[in-house]
Coordinates of C-alpha atoms in Angstrom, one line a residue:
M64 CA 3.2 -8.0 28.0
K65 CA 0.8 -6.1 26.4
Y66 CA 3.0 -3.0 26.2
S67 CA 5.9 -4.7 25.0
D68 CA 3.6 -6.3 22.1
E69 CA 2.6 -2.9 21.2
K70 CA 6.1 -1.4 21.0
L71 CA 7.2 -4.2 19.0
S72 CA 4.3 -3.7 16.5
K73 CA 5.1 0.0 16.3
K74 CA 9.0 -0.9 15.4
T75 CA 7.8 -3.4 13.1
I76 CA 5.6 -0.7 11.5
N77 CA 8.6 1.7 11.6
I78 CA 11.0 -0.9 9.9
G79 CA 8.2 -1.5 7.1
A80 CA 7.8 2.1 6.5
H81 CA 11.6 2.7 6.2
R82 CA 11.9 -0.3 3.7
S83 CA 8.8 1.3 1.8
V84 CA 10.2 4.6 1.5
R85 CA 13.5 3.2 0.3
V86 CA 12.2 1.2 -2.2
T87 CA 10.1 4.3 -3.4
V88 CA 13.1 6.2 -3.6
K89 CA 15.0 3.8 -5.6
Y90 CA 12.2 3.3 -8.0
S91 CA 11.7 7.1 -8.4
C92 CA 15.6 7.3 -8.8
R93 CA 15.3 4.9 -11.7
V94 CA 12.6 6.4 -13.4
S95 CA 14.1 9.6 -13.1
S96 CA 17.4 8.5 -14.6
A97 CA 15.4 6.6 -17.6
Q98 CA 13.5 9.8 -18.0
Q99 CA 16.6 11.9 -18.2
L100 CA 18.5 9.3 -20.6
W101 CA 15.2 9.6 -22.9
D102 CA 15.1 13.3 -22.8
K103 CA 18.9 13.3 -24.0
W104 CA 18.5 11.0 -26.8
E105 CA 14.9 11.2 -27.7
L106 CA 15.5 13.5 -30.7
Q107 CA 18.4 11.2 -32.2
C108 CA 16.3 7.9 -31.7
M109 CA 13.3 9.3 -33.5
V110 CA 15.3 10.5 -36.3
L111 CA 16.7 7.3 -36.8
A112 CA 13.6 5.6 -36.3
S113 CA 12.3 7.9 -39.2
F114 CA 15.1 7.0 -41.5
T115 CA 14.5 3.4 -40.5
L116 CA 10.9 3.4 -41.8
Q117 CA 11.9 4.9 -44.9
A118 CA 14.4 2.0 -45.7
F119 CA 11.7 -0.4 -44.6
F120 CA 9.3 1.1 -47.3
L121 CA 12.0 0.9 -50.1
F122 CA 12.5 -2.9 -49.6
A123 CA 9.0 -4.3 -48.2
A124 CA 6.7 -2.1 -50.1
G125 CA 7.2 -3.7 -53.4
I126 CA 6.3 -7.2 -52.0
R127 CA 2.8 -6.3 -51.5
R128 CA 2.0 -6.5 -55.0
R129 CA 2.6 -10.4 -55.1
S130 CA 1.8 -11.3 -51.4
K131 CA -1.6 -11.4 -49.4
S132 CA 0.0 -12.0 -46.4
T133 CA -1.8 -10.1 -43.6
V134 CA 1.3 -9.7 -41.2
L135 CA 3.1 -7.6 -44.1
R136 CA -0.1 -5.7 -45.0
V137 CA -0.6 -4.8 -41.2
L138 CA 3.3 -3.8 -40.8
L139 CA 3.0 -1.7 -43.9
W140 CA -0.2 0.0 -42.5
L141 CA 1.4 0.8 -39.4
A142 CA 4.5 1.9 -40.9
Y143 CA 2.6 3.9 -43.4
L144 CA 0.7 5.8 -40.4
S145 CA 3.6 6.0 -38.4
A146 CA 6.1 7.6 -40.6
D147 CA 4.5 10.7 -41.2
Y148 CA 3.7 11.3 -37.5
V149 CA 7.0 10.5 -36.4
A150 CA 8.3 12.9 -39.0
V151 CA 6.2 15.7 -38.1
F152 CA 6.9 15.0 -34.3
V153 CA 10.5 15.3 -34.6
L154 CA 10.2 18.4 -36.8
G155 CA 8.2 20.2 -34.0
H156 CA 10.6 19.1 -31.2
L157 CA 13.5 20.5 -33.0
T158 CA 12.8 23.8 -31.6
R159 CA 13.9 22.4 -28.2
K160 CA 17.6 22.2 -29.3
M161 CA 18.4 25.7 -30.6
D162 CA 21.9 25.3 -29.2
D163 CA 23.0 22.6 -31.5
Q164 CA 23.6 23.9 -35.3
L165 CA 23.0 20.4 -36.4
V166 CA 19.3 21.0 -35.7
L167 CA 19.8 22.9 -39.0
L168 CA 20.5 20.0 -41.0
W169 CA 18.1 17.7 -39.5
A170 CA 15.0 19.7 -40.3
P171 CA 15.3 19.3 -44.2
V172 CA 16.1 15.8 -43.8
L173 CA 12.8 15.0 -42.4
L174 CA 11.4 17.0 -45.3
L175 CA 13.1 14.3 -47.3
H176 CA 11.4 11.7 -45.2
L177 CA 8.0 13.0 -45.4
G178 CA 8.4 12.8 -49.1
G179 CA 8.4 9.2 -48.9
Q180 CA 10.1 6.5 -51.1
D181 CA 9.3 5.7 -55.0
T182 CA 8.1 2.3 -54.0
I183 CA 4.9 3.4 -52.3
T184 CA 3.1 6.7 -52.6
A185 CA -0.5 5.3 -51.3
F186 CA -1.4 2.8 -49.1
S187 CA -4.8 2.4 -50.6
M188 CA -6.6 4.2 -53.6
E189 CA -8.3 6.3 -50.8
D190 CA -4.9 7.8 -50.2
N191 CA -4.8 9.1 -53.8
E192 CA -7.8 11.0 -53.1
L193 CA -6.4 13.1 -50.4
W194 CA -3.5 14.5 -52.5
K195 CA -5.2 18.1 -51.3
R196 CA -4.4 17.3 -47.6
H197 CA -0.9 16.2 -48.3
L198 CA -0.5 19.6 -50.3
L199 CA -1.6 21.4 -47.4
G200 CA 0.9 19.1 -45.3
L201 CA 3.8 20.1 -47.7
L202 CA 3.2 23.8 -47.0
T203 CA 2.7 23.9 -43.4
Q204 CA 5.8 21.3 -42.7
V205 CA 8.0 23.4 -45.1
A206 CA 7.1 26.7 -43.2
M207 CA 8.0 24.6 -39.8
A208 CA 11.3 23.4 -41.3
V209 CA 12.1 26.9 -42.1
Y210 CA 11.0 28.4 -38.9
V211 CA 13.3 25.6 -37.3
V212 CA 16.2 26.9 -39.0
A213 CA 15.6 30.4 -38.6
K214 CA 15.3 29.9 -34.9
S215 CA 18.6 28.1 -34.6
W216 CA 20.7 30.1 -37.1
R217 CA 24.2 30.9 -35.5
S218 CA 26.8 30.7 -38.0
S219 CA 27.0 30.2 -41.7
N220 CA 29.0 27.0 -41.3
L221 CA 26.3 24.6 -42.4
V222 CA 24.5 26.9 -44.8
A223 CA 25.4 25.2 -48.1
P224 CA 24.5 21.5 -46.8
V225 CA 21.4 23.0 -45.3
A226 CA 20.0 24.9 -48.4
L227 CA 20.9 21.8 -50.6
M228 CA 18.7 19.3 -48.2
F229 CA 16.1 22.0 -48.2
V230 CA 15.9 21.6 -51.9
S231 CA 15.7 17.9 -51.9
G232 CA 13.6 17.8 -49.1
T233 CA 10.8 20.2 -50.8
V234 CA 11.2 18.3 -54.1
K235 CA 10.7 15.0 -52.7
Y236 CA 7.6 16.1 -50.6
G237 CA 6.2 17.9 -53.6
E238 CA 6.8 14.5 -55.8
R239 CA 4.8 12.4 -53.3
T240 CA 1.9 15.2 -53.6
W241 CA 2.2 15.4 -57.3
A242 CA 2.0 11.6 -57.6
L243 CA -0.9 11.1 -55.5
K244 CA -2.6 13.8 -57.6
T245 CA -1.8 12.0 -60.7
A246 CA -3.1 8.5 -59.5
S247 CA -6.4 10.1 -58.1
S248 CA -9.6 9.0 -60.1
D249 CA -10.7 12.4 -61.1
T250 CA -7.2 12.9 -62.8
I251 CA -7.0 9.6 -64.4
K252 CA -10.4 9.7 -65.9
D253 CA -9.6 13.5 -67.3
S254 CA -6.3 12.2 -68.8
R255 CA -8.1 9.2 -70.4
M256 CA -10.6 11.3 -71.8
S257 CA -8.6 14.0 -73.5
D258 CA -4.9 13.5 -74.3
L259 CA -5.0 9.7 -74.3
Y260 CA -7.8 9.6 -76.8
K261 CA -5.6 12.0 -79.0
E262 CA -2.6 9.6 -78.8
W263 CA -4.9 6.6 -79.5
W264 CA -6.4 8.5 -82.7
W265 CA -2.9 9.2 -83.8
R266 CA -1.8 5.4 -83.4
V267 CA -5.1 3.9 -85.2
F268 CA -4.4 5.7 -88.3
R269 CA -0.7 5.4 -88.4
S270 CA 0.0 3.2 -91.5
D271 CA 2.8 1.4 -90.1
F272 CA 2.0 0.9 -86.3
Y273 CA 0.1 -2.6 -86.7
A274 CA 2.6 -3.4 -89.6
E275 CA 5.4 -3.4 -86.9
K276 CA 4.0 -7.0 -85.5
W277 CA 4.8 -6.0 -82.0
W278 CA 2.6 -8.8 -80.6
P279 CA 4.8 -11.0 -78.6
K280 CA 6.7 -13.7 -80.3
E281 CA 9.0 -15.7 -78.1
E282 CA 11.1 -13.0 -76.2
Y283 CA 10.1 -11.6 -72.8
A284 CA 11.0 -8.2 -74.0
D285 CA 8.1 -8.3 -76.5
L286 CA 5.7 -8.9 -73.7
V287 CA 6.7 -6.1 -72.0
Q288 CA 6.6 -4.0 -75.1
A289 CA 3.0 -5.3 -75.8
A290 CA 2.0 -4.4 -72.2
G291 CA 3.4 -1.0 -72.8
E292 CA 1.5 -0.4 -76.0
S293 CA -2.0 -1.5 -74.4
F294 CA -1.4 0.1 -71.0
H295 CA -3.9 3.0 -71.6
N296 CA -6.6 0.7 -72.9
C297 CA -6.0 -1.5 -69.7
M298 CA -6.5 1.5 -67.3
N299 CA -9.8 2.5 -69.4
A300 CA -11.0 -1.0 -68.6
L301 CA -9.7 -1.1 -64.9
M302 CA -11.4 2.4 -64.2
D303 CA -14.7 1.7 -66.1
I304 CA -13.6 4.6 -68.7
P305 CA -15.8 4.5 -71.7
V306 CA -14.0 4.8 -74.8
T307 CA -15.0 6.7 -78.0
R308 CA -16.4 5.0 -81.0
R309 CA -13.8 6.5 -83.1
L310 CA -11.4 3.8 -81.7
R311 CA -13.3 0.9 -83.2
P312 CA -10.8 0.2 -85.7
G313 CA -7.9 0.1 -83.6
V314 CA -9.7 -2.3 -81.1
Q315 CA -10.5 -4.3 -84.1
S316 CA -6.8 -4.5 -85.2
W317 CA -5.7 -5.4 -81.7
T318 CA -8.2 -8.3 -81.4
E319 CA -7.3 -9.7 -84.9
E320 CA -3.4 -9.5 -84.3
I321 CA -4.1 -11.6 -81.3
Q322 CA -6.4 -13.9 -83.2
R323 CA -3.7 -14.3 -85.8
F324 CA -1.0 -15.1 -83.2
R325 CA -3.2 -17.6 -81.5
L326 CA -3.7 -19.5 -84.9
T327 CA 0.0 -19.3 -85.6
A328 CA 0.8 -20.6 -81.8
I329 CA -1.7 -23.8 -82.6
N330 CA -0.1 -24.3 -86.0
A331 CA 3.4 -24.5 -84.3
A332 CA 2.2 -26.9 -81.7
G333 CA 0.6 -29.1 -84.2
G334 CA -2.7 -29.0 -82.7
R335 CA -1.3 -30.4 -79.4
E336 CA -2.5 -28.5 -76.2
E337 CA 0.3 -29.7 -74.1
V338 CA 2.8 -27.7 -76.3
D339 CA 0.7 -24.5 -76.9
T340 CA 2.4 -21.5 -75.1
F341 CA 0.0 -19.1 -76.1
P342 CA -2.2 -19.3 -73.0
S343 CA 0.8 -19.0 -70.6
R344 CA 2.3 -16.2 -72.7
A345 CA -1.2 -14.3 -72.5
Y346 CA -1.3 -14.7 -68.8
K347 CA 2.0 -13.3 -68.5
L348 CA 1.3 -10.5 -70.5
V349 CA -1.9 -9.6 -68.1
E350 CA 0.6 -9.9 -65.2
I351 CA 2.8 -7.3 -66.7
Q352 CA -0.1 -5.1 -67.7
L353 CA -1.3 -5.3 -63.8
S354 CA 2.1 -4.5 -62.9
L355 CA 2.2 -1.3 -64.9
M356 CA -1.1 -0.3 -63.5
Y357 CA 0.2 -0.8 -59.8
D358 CA 3.1 1.3 -60.6
H359 CA 0.8 4.1 -61.8
L360 CA -1.6 3.9 -59.0
Y361 CA 0.8 3.2 -56.1
T362 CA 4.1 4.5 -56.6
K363 CA 6.1 7.1 -58.1
V364 CA 6.7 5.3 -61.6
G365 CA 3.6 6.7 -63.0
L366 CA 4.9 10.1 -62.1
R367 CA 8.1 9.7 -63.8
Y368 CA 6.5 9.2 -67.4
A369 CA 3.4 11.4 -67.0
A370 CA 5.6 14.5 -67.4
Q371 CA 8.7 13.0 -68.8
A372 CA 11.1 15.9 -68.9
V373 CA 10.2 16.9 -65.2
G374 CA 9.8 13.2 -64.0
L375 CA 12.8 11.9 -65.0
G376 CA 15.1 14.9 -64.2
L377 CA 13.7 15.2 -60.5
P378 CA 15.5 11.9 -59.4
L379 CA 18.7 13.1 -60.6
L380 CA 18.3 16.3 -58.6
T381 CA 17.3 14.6 -55.4
L382 CA 20.2 12.3 -55.8
A383 CA 22.6 15.4 -56.5
T384 CA 21.8 17.4 -53.6
P385 CA 22.1 15.0 -50.8
S386 CA 25.4 13.7 -52.2
S387 CA 26.7 17.2 -52.5
A388 CA 25.3 18.0 -49.0
L389 CA 27.2 15.0 -47.5
A390 CA 30.5 16.1 -49.1
L391 CA 30.0 19.4 -47.7
F392 CA 28.9 18.4 -44.2
A393 CA 32.1 15.9 -44.2
A394 CA 34.4 19.2 -45.0
A395 CA 32.4 21.6 -42.5
R396 CA 33.7 22.4 -38.9
K397 CA 32.1 20.2 -36.3
K398 CA 34.1 20.8 -33.2
H399 CA 31.3 22.1 -31.0
S400 CA 28.6 19.5 -31.7
S401 CA 28.2 16.4 -29.9
A402 CA 30.1 13.0 -31.6
V403 CA 26.6 11.5 -31.5
D404 CA 24.8 14.2 -33.0
V405 CA 27.5 14.2 -35.9
A406 CA 27.0 10.3 -36.2
V407 CA 23.6 10.6 -36.6
S408 CA 23.9 13.3 -39.2
Y409 CA 26.4 11.3 -41.3
V410 CA 23.6 8.1 -41.0
L411 CA 20.8 10.4 -42.0
L412 CA 22.8 12.0 -45.0
A413 CA 24.6 8.7 -46.3
G414 CA 21.3 6.7 -46.0
A415 CA 19.6 9.4 -48.0
V416 CA 22.1 9.1 -50.7
A417 CA 22.0 5.3 -50.5
L418 CA 18.0 5.4 -50.5
E419 CA 18.1 7.5 -53.9
V420 CA 20.5 5.2 -55.8
L421 CA 18.4 2.1 -54.9
A422 CA 15.3 4.1 -55.8
I423 CA 16.6 5.1 -59.0
L424 CA 17.7 1.4 -59.8
A425 CA 14.2 0.2 -59.0
V426 CA 12.8 2.7 -61.4
M427 CA 15.2 1.8 -64.2
G428 CA 14.4 -1.8 -63.5
S429 CA 10.6 -1.4 -63.9
F430 CA 8.7 -2.6 -67.1
R431 CA 7.7 1.3 -68.1
S432 CA 11.6 2.2 -68.0
Y433 CA 12.2 -0.5 -70.7
Y434 CA 9.1 0.4 -72.6
F435 CA 10.0 4.1 -72.8
L436 CA 13.6 3.4 -73.7
R437 CA 12.7 0.9 -76.5
N438 CA 10.3 3.2 -77.9
K439 CA 12.2 6.7 -77.6
L440 CA 15.9 5.5 -78.8
G441 CA 14.8 2.5 -80.9
A442 CA 18.0 1.0 -82.7
R443 CA 20.1 3.9 -81.6
G444 CA 20.0 2.9 -78.1
R445 CA 19.9 -0.7 -78.2
W446 CA 22.7 -1.2 -75.7
L447 CA 21.3 1.3 -73.2
T448 CA 18.0 -0.8 -73.7
A449 CA 19.5 -4.1 -73.4
A450 CA 21.4 -3.0 -70.2
V451 CA 18.1 -1.7 -68.8
F452 CA 16.1 -5.1 -69.9
W453 CA 19.1 -7.0 -68.0
L454 CA 18.0 -5.3 -65.1
V455 CA 14.5 -5.9 -65.4
R456 CA 15.0 -9.7 -66.1
S457 CA 17.3 -9.6 -62.9
L458 CA 14.7 -7.9 -60.8
R459 CA 11.5 -9.7 -62.2
P460 CA 12.4 -12.9 -63.6
Y461 CA 10.2 -14.3 -66.5
D462 CA 9.1 -17.4 -64.3
Q463 CA 8.5 -15.3 -61.0
P464 CA 4.8 -14.4 -60.8
L465 CA 4.1 -10.9 -60.4
W466 CA 1.0 -11.3 -58.2
S467 CA 0.0 -13.6 -55.3
N468 CA -1.4 -16.4 -57.5
K469 CA -4.1 -16.9 -54.8
W470 CA -7.7 -16.8 -54.9
G471 CA -10.2 -16.8 -52.0
Q472 CA -12.2 -19.9 -51.1
N473 CA -15.7 -19.9 -49.5
N474 CA -17.3 -23.4 -49.2
L475 CA -20.9 -23.3 -47.6
L476 CA -21.2 -27.1 -46.7
A477 CA -17.5 -27.0 -45.5
G478 CA -17.8 -23.7 -43.7
C479 CA -20.9 -24.9 -41.8
I480 CA -19.3 -28.1 -40.8
K481 CA -16.1 -26.0 -39.4
E482 CA -18.6 -24.1 -37.3
K483 CA -20.0 -27.2 -35.9
Q484 CA -16.7 -28.8 -35.4
A485 CA -15.6 -25.7 -33.4
G486 CA -18.7 -25.4 -31.0
V487 CA -33.9 -28.8 -66.9
F488 CA -31.3 -26.1 -66.3
T489 CA -32.7 -23.1 -68.3
R490 CA -36.0 -23.6 -66.0
A491 CA -33.7 -23.8 -62.9
M492 CA -32.0 -20.7 -63.3
R493 CA -34.9 -18.5 -64.8
R494 CA -35.9 -15.2 -63.4
V495 CA -33.2 -15.2 -60.5
D496 CA -30.4 -12.8 -60.2
F497 CA -26.5 -13.5 -60.6
S498 CA -25.7 -14.0 -57.0
T499 CA -28.7 -16.4 -56.4
S500 CA -27.2 -18.7 -59.3
V501 CA -24.1 -18.6 -57.8
V502 CA -25.5 -20.1 -54.3
T503 CA -27.6 -22.3 -56.0
W504 CA -24.9 -23.9 -58.5
H505 CA -22.3 -23.8 -55.5
L506 CA -24.6 -26.3 -53.8
V507 CA -25.3 -28.4 -57.1
T508 CA -21.4 -28.9 -57.5
D509 CA -20.9 -29.9 -54.1
M510 CA -23.9 -32.0 -54.1
C511 CA -22.5 -33.7 -57.7
F512 CA -19.5 -34.2 -55.7
F513 CA -21.0 -36.2 -53.3
L514 CA -23.5 -38.0 -55.4
G515 CA -21.6 -38.9 -58.5
R516 CA -19.3 -41.7 -59.2
E517 CA -15.4 -41.1 -59.7
P518 CA -15.4 -39.0 -62.9
D519 CA -13.3 -39.5 -65.8
S520 CA -11.9 -36.1 -65.6
R521 CA -10.6 -35.1 -62.2
R522 CA -9.2 -31.9 -63.8
H523 CA -12.9 -30.4 -64.7
M524 CA -14.1 -31.5 -61.2
A525 CA -11.3 -29.8 -59.1
L526 CA -11.6 -26.9 -61.6
A527 CA -15.4 -26.6 -60.9
R528 CA -15.1 -26.8 -57.1
E529 CA -12.5 -24.1 -57.1
V530 CA -14.2 -21.7 -59.2
S531 CA -17.5 -22.3 -57.3
S532 CA -15.8 -21.8 -54.1
Y533 CA -14.0 -18.5 -55.4
L534 CA -17.2 -16.9 -56.9
M535 CA -19.0 -17.6 -53.6
D536 CA -16.1 -15.7 -51.7
L537 CA -16.3 -12.8 -54.2
V538 CA -20.0 -12.6 -54.3
M539 CA -21.0 -13.4 -50.5
E540 CA -18.1 -12.7 -48.4
R541 CA -16.7 -9.4 -50.2
R542 CA -20.0 -8.3 -51.8
V543 CA -18.8 -7.3 -55.2
L544 CA -22.4 -7.3 -56.2
S545 CA -25.0 -5.5 -54.6
S546 CA -27.6 -7.8 -55.0
S547 CA -30.0 -8.7 -52.0
E548 CA -31.9 -11.9 -53.1
G549 CA -28.8 -13.9 -53.3
H550 CA -27.4 -13.0 -49.9
V551 CA -31.1 -14.0 -48.7
K552 CA -30.6 -17.2 -50.2
H553 CA -27.0 -17.7 -48.9
L554 CA -28.2 -17.1 -45.3
K555 CA -31.2 -19.3 -45.8
A556 CA -29.1 -22.4 -46.9
R557 CA -26.7 -21.8 -44.2
E558 CA -29.4 -22.2 -41.8
E559 CA -30.9 -25.5 -43.5
V560 CA -27.1 -26.9 -43.5
K561 CA -27.1 -26.2 -39.8
Q562 CA -30.4 -27.7 -39.1
I563 CA -29.1 -30.8 -41.0
L564 CA -25.9 -31.0 -39.0
A565 CA -27.9 -30.6 -35.7
Q566 CA -29.5 -34.0 -36.2
H567 CA -25.9 -35.3 -35.9
E568 CA -24.6 -33.8 -32.7
G569 CA -21.5 -35.5 -31.5
A570 CA -20.6 -37.1 -34.5
R571 CA -17.7 -35.8 -36.4
V572 CA -18.7 -34.9 -40.0
D573 CA -15.9 -35.0 -42.8
T574 CA -16.6 -33.4 -46.3
A575 CA -13.9 -36.1 -47.6
D576 CA -16.4 -38.9 -46.8
A577 CA -18.7 -38.5 -49.7
D578 CA -20.8 -41.5 -48.8
A579 CA -21.4 -40.2 -45.3
M580 CA -22.0 -36.6 -46.4
R581 CA -24.7 -38.3 -49.3
K582 CA -26.6 -39.9 -46.7
M583 CA -26.6 -37.0 -44.0
L584 CA -27.6 -34.6 -47.1
E585 CA -30.4 -36.7 -48.3
A586 CA -32.0 -37.5 -45.0
G587 CA -31.7 -33.5 -44.1
V588 CA -33.4 -32.4 -47.5
R589 CA -36.2 -34.9 -47.0
R590 CA -36.6 -33.4 -43.5
I591 CA -36.7 -29.9 -44.7
S592 CA -38.8 -30.8 -47.6
S593 CA -41.7 -32.2 -45.0
N594 CA -41.3 -29.3 -42.7
T595 CA -44.0 -27.1 -44.1
S596 CA -44.5 -24.9 -41.0
M597 CA -40.9 -23.9 -41.1
Q598 CA -41.1 -23.0 -44.6
F599 CA -44.3 -20.7 -44.0
R600 CA -42.6 -19.2 -41.0
M601 CA -39.6 -18.1 -42.9
N602 CA -41.6 -17.0 -45.9
V603 CA -38.7 -18.2 -48.1
R604 CA -38.6 -21.2 -50.1
P605 CA -36.1 -23.9 -49.2
V606 CA -32.8 -23.7 -51.1
L607 CA -31.2 -27.2 -50.4
P608 CA -34.2 -29.5 -51.9
N609 CA -34.0 -27.4 -55.0
A610 CA -30.3 -27.7 -55.3
W611 CA -30.6 -31.6 -54.4
R612 CA -33.3 -32.1 -57.0
L613 CA -31.1 -30.3 -59.9
A614 CA -28.1 -32.4 -58.9
Q615 CA -29.7 -35.5 -58.8
L616 CA -31.1 -34.8 -62.3
L617 CA -27.7 -33.8 -63.6
V618 CA -26.1 -37.1 -62.3
Q619 CA -29.1 -39.1 -63.5
Q620 CA -28.9 -37.9 -67.1
D621 CA -25.0 -38.2 -67.2
G622 CA -25.4 -41.9 -66.0
D623 CA -28.1 -42.7 -68.7
V624 CA -26.1 -43.5 -71.9
E625 CA -29.6 -43.2 -73.7
T626 CA -30.2 -39.6 -73.1
G627 CA -26.5 -38.8 -74.2
G628 CA -24.9 -39.4 -70.8
D629 CA -21.3 -41.1 -70.9
G630 CA -21.7 -42.8 -67.4
G631 CA -18.5 -41.1 -66.2
G632 CA -20.3 -39.7 -62.9
A633 CA -21.5 -36.1 -62.5
P634 CA -21.1 -33.8 -65.7
W635 CA -18.4 -31.9 -64.7
K636 CA -17.4 -30.4 -68.3
M637 CA -20.9 -28.9 -68.3
I638 CA -20.7 -27.7 -64.8
T639 CA -17.3 -26.4 -65.4
S640 CA -18.7 -24.4 -68.5
V641 CA -21.3 -23.0 -66.1
W642 CA -18.8 -21.8 -63.9
I643 CA -16.6 -20.6 -66.5
E644 CA -19.4 -18.4 -68.0
M645 CA -20.3 -17.2 -64.4
L646 CA -16.9 -16.0 -64.1
F647 CA -16.6 -14.1 -67.4
H648 CA -20.0 -12.5 -66.4
L649 CA -18.7 -11.3 -63.3
A650 CA -15.3 -10.1 -64.3
T651 CA -16.9 -7.4 -66.5
R652 CA -19.3 -6.4 -64.0
C653 CA -17.2 -6.0 -60.8
D654 CA -16.7 -2.3 -59.8
A655 CA -13.6 -0.5 -60.8
G656 CA -12.6 0.3 -57.3
F657 CA -12.5 -3.3 -56.5
H658 CA -9.9 -4.1 -59.1
A659 CA -7.8 -1.3 -58.5
K660 CA -7.9 -1.6 -54.6
N661 CA -6.8 -5.4 -54.9
L662 CA -3.5 -4.4 -56.8
S663 CA -2.0 -3.5 -53.5
T664 CA -3.1 -6.5 -51.7
G665 CA -1.5 -9.1 -54.0
G666 CA -3.8 -9.1 -57.0
E667 CA -7.1 -10.9 -57.6
F668 CA -7.5 -13.7 -60.1
I669 CA -10.7 -12.1 -61.7
T670 CA -8.8 -8.9 -62.5
H671 CA -6.6 -11.1 -64.6
V672 CA -9.8 -12.7 -66.5
R673 CA -11.1 -9.1 -66.9
L674 CA -8.0 -8.1 -69.0
L675 CA -7.8 -11.5 -70.7
L676 CA -11.2 -10.9 -71.7
H677 CA -10.5 -7.0 -72.6
N678 CA -7.5 -8.3 -74.8
R679 CA -9.5 -10.3 -76.8
G680 CA -12.0 -7.4 -77.6
I681 CA -14.8 -8.6 -74.9
G682 CA -16.2 -6.2 -72.5
W683 CA -15.2 -2.6 -74.2
N684 CA -17.2 0.1 -72.9
F685 CA -17.6 2.4 -75.8
I686 CA -19.5 5.5 -75.8
G687 CA -23.0 5.4 -77.0
D688 CA -23.4 1.5 -76.9

């Protein structure tokens, strides 16, 4: 019995071993088949993937100027990094297919892909500073493409299409490098300090310049014209470039023209604020100005008009060469080439032509193109100018925002409550830095909301709280200022709020319940004020009690009619004025890199405020001031 059991066990083991071997063999065969299939079509798939990335750039890259979508930003970032790697990878592996003459054609097409699309040259401002690295890449990849073609040379059948695509690919790649250099900070500062000053000097003393009355009236086209005229000024403001004192007459004329138009708009509205269209048009002007700057910093549009004779001629060259190459390729003999490779080649060539056509239409539909044609052609080219403006208006309707129209919010009390649920006035502000003032007034604003009665003006209350949370987001989360004292106050206030919330463990706290929040804060502030040992240990004066007393003083004075209060609850007009003043103060002191960087992420409201002030003659940086 024992012997039979051992024999049966051996048979079972043998059977299991055979089954394991068969499974392993089948798995190995499948892996081998998949590997062979991939080896056979690897280059074709990678070349088509490179073309797909270029098409994605053309259609999706322009959306980021008016969107803060994290998904879109991540996809563009991955595509931006992958596009060059894929093209270089395929270019290096083309040497494996020396027997196919179509390799001659794919190599220069990949150079075209390395040149990128007109809608995106840099993902961020830092990419513009790496233009020398791209110049080195241009030299090495062109040399690699020449090597691939030279090694694969068998006949003269495809010489003409290959030569044309080489011209197109090299020019396209050179355009990208040139565009990056044009948008680099050093190049911008050098150009602003030399050639643009000469142009301004000529404009300021031209007798008929300000007599033309080009400031916007009613037409969308006049807004574009005004934005184009002020482009160089706005670039100076955005990049913190000082302006020579000789340009003061031009600045004064600029602001006086705006003021005259403002008075005209008020008179036309009969003093009624609801029908005054000046503010909306002023914001639209800033949107167009920022759109022009985005084009200059992140696309090839700035390159087109930096050197007009060359920049405007190159798109025609990069369109004509692939079109001719496509026609010559269609007429060439392709009997010995794979049908799949021929189809892929047609897709690449036809796709290159289509992308160039769409890119040219996108450039023609830009604000810069309309401004250029209107100035250069004048009345002689009014039909062409009108056609271009029709394209501009179709691509960018007047009512469509040119930026994300969103601003970040950071509410200290709400943030601490969210964490819990998840797991007079001159003296008060004296000798504190700006970030400390932001923290203190942010707390005062929320406390006035919880202490006060229903205000007469909901609009001022909502505006004050939104601007308060927005400045907290800028100063405390994104650190647009380098002050340390304010951040210490911010951390201290958070700890104090968490101490208050810890006393209400298990209870749900809602910021919408003003009465409950008022009682909770009042009890918590009293507890913090009496805890002198905690204050000594932290070596920082408590933040909440000071803000609480200031908020109570505001509410009491507003409710006291004898002291000038109107009894309407918290004095939201005064609080709103404080926040608007802080917004203006911060707008002119943000680092230039912050404004330029955020143009590619949907834009920032404070950048619009910066240009609004600049258009009114506020915040100009004159040399020698």
